[in-house]
Tab-separated table of C-alpha atoms in Angstrom:
chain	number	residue	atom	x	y	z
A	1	UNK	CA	104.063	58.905	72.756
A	2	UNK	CA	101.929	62.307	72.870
A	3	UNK	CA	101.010	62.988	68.895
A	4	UNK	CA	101.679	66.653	67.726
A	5	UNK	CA	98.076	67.474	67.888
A	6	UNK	CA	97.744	66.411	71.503
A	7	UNK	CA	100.323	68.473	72.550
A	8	UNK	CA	98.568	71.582	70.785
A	9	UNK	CA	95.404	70.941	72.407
A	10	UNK	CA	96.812	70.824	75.733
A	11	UNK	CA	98.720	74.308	74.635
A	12	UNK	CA	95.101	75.964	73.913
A	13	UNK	CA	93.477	74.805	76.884
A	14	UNK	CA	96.778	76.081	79.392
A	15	UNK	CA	96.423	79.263	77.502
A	16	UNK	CA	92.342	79.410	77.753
A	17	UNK	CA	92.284	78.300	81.409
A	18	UNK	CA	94.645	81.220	82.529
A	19	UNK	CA	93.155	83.712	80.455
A	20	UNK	CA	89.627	82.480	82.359
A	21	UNK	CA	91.514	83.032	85.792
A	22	UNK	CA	93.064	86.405	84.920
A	23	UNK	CA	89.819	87.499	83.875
A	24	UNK	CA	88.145	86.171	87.143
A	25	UNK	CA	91.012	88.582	88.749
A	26	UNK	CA	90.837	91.428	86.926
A	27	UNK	CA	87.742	93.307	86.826
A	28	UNK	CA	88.798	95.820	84.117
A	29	UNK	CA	89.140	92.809	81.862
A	30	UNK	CA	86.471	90.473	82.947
A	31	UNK	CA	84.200	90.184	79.869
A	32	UNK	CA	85.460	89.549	76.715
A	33	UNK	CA	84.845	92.695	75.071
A	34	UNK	CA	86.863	94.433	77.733
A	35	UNK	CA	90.044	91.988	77.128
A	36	UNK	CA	89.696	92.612	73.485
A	37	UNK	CA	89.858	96.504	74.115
A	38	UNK	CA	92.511	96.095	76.893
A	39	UNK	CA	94.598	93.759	74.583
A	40	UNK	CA	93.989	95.672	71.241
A	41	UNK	CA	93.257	92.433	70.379
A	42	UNK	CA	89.459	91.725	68.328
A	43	UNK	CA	86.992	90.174	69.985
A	44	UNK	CA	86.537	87.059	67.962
A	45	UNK	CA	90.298	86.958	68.665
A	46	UNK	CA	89.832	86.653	72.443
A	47	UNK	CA	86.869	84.338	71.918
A	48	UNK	CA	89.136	81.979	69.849
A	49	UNK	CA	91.244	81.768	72.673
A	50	UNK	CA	89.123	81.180	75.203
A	51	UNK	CA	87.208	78.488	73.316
A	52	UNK	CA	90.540	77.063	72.071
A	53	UNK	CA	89.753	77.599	68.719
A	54	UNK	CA	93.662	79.432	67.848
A	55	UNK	CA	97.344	78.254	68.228
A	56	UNK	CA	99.083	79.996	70.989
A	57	UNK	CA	101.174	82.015	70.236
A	58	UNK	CA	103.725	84.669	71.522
A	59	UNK	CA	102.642	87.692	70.381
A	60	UNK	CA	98.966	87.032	71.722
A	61	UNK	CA	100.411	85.800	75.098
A	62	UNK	CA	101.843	89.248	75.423
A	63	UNK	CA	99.319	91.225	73.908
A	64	UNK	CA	96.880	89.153	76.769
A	65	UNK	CA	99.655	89.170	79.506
A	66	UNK	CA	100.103	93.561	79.474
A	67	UNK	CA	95.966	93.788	78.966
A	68	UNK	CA	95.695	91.938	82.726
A	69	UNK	CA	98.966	94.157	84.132
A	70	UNK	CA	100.864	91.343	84.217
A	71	UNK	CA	104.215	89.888	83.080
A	72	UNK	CA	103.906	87.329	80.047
A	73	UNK	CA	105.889	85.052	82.484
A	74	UNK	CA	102.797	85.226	85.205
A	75	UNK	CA	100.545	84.752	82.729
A	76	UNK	CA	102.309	80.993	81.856
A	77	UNK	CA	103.350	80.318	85.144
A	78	UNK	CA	102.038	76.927	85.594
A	79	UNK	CA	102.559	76.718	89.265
A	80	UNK	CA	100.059	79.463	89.678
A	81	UNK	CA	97.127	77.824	91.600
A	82	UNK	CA	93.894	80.288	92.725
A	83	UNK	CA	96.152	82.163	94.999
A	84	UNK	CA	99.784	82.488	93.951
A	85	UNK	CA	99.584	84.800	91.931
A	86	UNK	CA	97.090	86.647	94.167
A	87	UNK	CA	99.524	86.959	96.671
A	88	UNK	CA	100.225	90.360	97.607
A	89	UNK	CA	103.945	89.764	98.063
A	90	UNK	CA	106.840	88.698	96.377
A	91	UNK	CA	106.945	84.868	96.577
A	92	UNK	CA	110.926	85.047	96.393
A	93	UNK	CA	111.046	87.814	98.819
A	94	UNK	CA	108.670	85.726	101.306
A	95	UNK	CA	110.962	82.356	100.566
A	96	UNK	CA	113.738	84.302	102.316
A	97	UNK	CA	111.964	84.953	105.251
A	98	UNK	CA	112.583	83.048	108.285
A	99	UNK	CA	110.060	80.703	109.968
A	100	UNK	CA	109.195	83.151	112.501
A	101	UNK	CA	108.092	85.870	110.316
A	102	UNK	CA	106.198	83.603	107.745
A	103	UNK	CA	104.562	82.423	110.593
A	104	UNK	CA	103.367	86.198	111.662
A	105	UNK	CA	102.359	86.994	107.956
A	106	UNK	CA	99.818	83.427	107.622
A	107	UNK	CA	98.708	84.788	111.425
A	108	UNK	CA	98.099	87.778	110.510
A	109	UNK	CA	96.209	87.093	107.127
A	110	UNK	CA	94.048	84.322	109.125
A	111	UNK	CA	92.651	86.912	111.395
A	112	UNK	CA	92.059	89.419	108.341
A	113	UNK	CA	90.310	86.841	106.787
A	114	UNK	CA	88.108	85.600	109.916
A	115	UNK	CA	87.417	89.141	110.504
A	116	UNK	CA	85.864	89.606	107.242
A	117	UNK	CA	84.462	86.564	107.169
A	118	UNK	CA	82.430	87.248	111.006
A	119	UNK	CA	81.528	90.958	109.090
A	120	UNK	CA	79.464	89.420	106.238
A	121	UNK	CA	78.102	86.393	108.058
A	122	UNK	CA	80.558	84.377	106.120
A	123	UNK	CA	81.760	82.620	108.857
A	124	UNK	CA	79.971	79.577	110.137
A	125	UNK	CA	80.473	80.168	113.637
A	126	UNK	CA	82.631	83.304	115.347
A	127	UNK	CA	85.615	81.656	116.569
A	128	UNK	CA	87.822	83.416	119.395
A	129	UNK	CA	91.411	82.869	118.343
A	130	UNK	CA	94.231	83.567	120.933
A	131	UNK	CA	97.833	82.506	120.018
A	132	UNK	CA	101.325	84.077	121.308
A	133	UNK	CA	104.033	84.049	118.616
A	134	UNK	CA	107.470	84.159	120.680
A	135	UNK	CA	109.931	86.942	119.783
A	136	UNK	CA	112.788	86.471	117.622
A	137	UNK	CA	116.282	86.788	119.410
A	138	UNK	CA	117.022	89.848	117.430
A	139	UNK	CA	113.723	91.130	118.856
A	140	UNK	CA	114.765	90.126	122.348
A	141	UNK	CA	117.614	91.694	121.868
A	142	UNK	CA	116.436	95.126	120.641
A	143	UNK	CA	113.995	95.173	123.546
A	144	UNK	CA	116.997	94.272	126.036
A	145	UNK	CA	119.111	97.477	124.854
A	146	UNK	CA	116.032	99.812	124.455
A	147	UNK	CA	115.313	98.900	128.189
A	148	UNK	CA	118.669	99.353	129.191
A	149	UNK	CA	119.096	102.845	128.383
A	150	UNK	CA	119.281	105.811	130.664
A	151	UNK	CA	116.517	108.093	130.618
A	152	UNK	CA	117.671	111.673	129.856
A	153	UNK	CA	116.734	115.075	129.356
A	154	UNK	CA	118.153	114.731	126.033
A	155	UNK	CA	115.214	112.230	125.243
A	156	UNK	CA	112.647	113.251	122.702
A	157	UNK	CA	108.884	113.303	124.188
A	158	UNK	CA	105.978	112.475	121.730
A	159	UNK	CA	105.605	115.883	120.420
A	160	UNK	CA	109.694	116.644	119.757
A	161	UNK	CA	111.327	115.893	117.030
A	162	UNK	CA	115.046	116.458	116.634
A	163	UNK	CA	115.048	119.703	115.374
A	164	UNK	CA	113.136	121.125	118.149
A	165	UNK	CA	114.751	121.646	121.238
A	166	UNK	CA	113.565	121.087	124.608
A	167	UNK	CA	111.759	124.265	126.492
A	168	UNK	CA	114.227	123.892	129.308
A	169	UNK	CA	112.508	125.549	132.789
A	170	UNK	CA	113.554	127.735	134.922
A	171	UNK	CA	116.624	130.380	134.789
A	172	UNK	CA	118.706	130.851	131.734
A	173	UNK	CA	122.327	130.856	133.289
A	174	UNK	CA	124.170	133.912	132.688
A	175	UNK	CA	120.818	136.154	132.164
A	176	UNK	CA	119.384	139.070	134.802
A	177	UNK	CA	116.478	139.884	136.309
A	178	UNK	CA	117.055	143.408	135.950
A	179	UNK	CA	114.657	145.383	133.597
């Protein structure tokens, strides 16, 4: 059985180690004089936290949580590894995504990371990546009916938009030539 003390021990350290990688991801609040101003905290306060010296508690959570921009519940989350978090989108959003698209989002961040990576010299060795990611049916089928339709003069050109009309050429029916 885990003694009372253990338990509060392991409470400082979760709440030191994610204050440690919020700081690492916010630059505004990366020292800890900066957190202390950000949280209107003091900065003996933020250095008891971070050396596990203080008792959790709520009201500091918050205080920490709003002084890094985020929700107290990020702050906590205890499935937030180095990159959760970090994650520029909505993990429930992406969840509901199909296969297909997650698979265009990881492609697409792989060669935004390689590319960076090949402009600082970070990159071992330049790779050449080439992969086709096959359409979706609904984007089959968008293509299908776009490619089906009828050109017309009603058609918009690059430079028209719907509320300007096409120049139309030639004789205006109805209209002389007389002066």
């Amino acid at each position: 059985m885990i003694g009372p003390m253990s338990k509060d021990l392991s409470m400082r350290k979760f709440l030191a180690d994610k204050v440690r990688l919020w700081m690492g991801r916010v630059p505004a609040a990366d020292t800890q004089a900066k957190l202390a101003a950000r949280a209107k905290m003091s900065q003996s306060s933020i250095h008891r936290v971070l050396h596990q010296d203080t008792e959790p508690e709520l009201t500091t959570a918050y205080k920490l949580a709003s002084a890094f921009g985020i929700s107290i519940a990020q702050l906590l989350d205890d499935n937030d590894a180095e990159g959760i978090a970090a994650f520029p989108v909505d993990p429930k959003r992406f969840a509901r995504l199909p296969a297909s698209e997650k698979e265009k989002i990881r492609a697409f961040a792989e060669f935004v990371v390689a590319a960076y990576e090949a402009s600082t010299g970070g990159a071992d060795e330049l790779k050449s990546l080439s992969e086709t990611i096959p359409a979706t049916d609904d984007e089959r089928s968008l293509v299908e009916r776009v490619a089906q339709r009828d050109l017309t003069t009603d058609t918009l050109s690059e430079h028209e938009t719907n509320s300007q009309p096409a120049r139309r050429r030639g004789k205006i029916r109805g209209a002389s030539n007389s002066h």
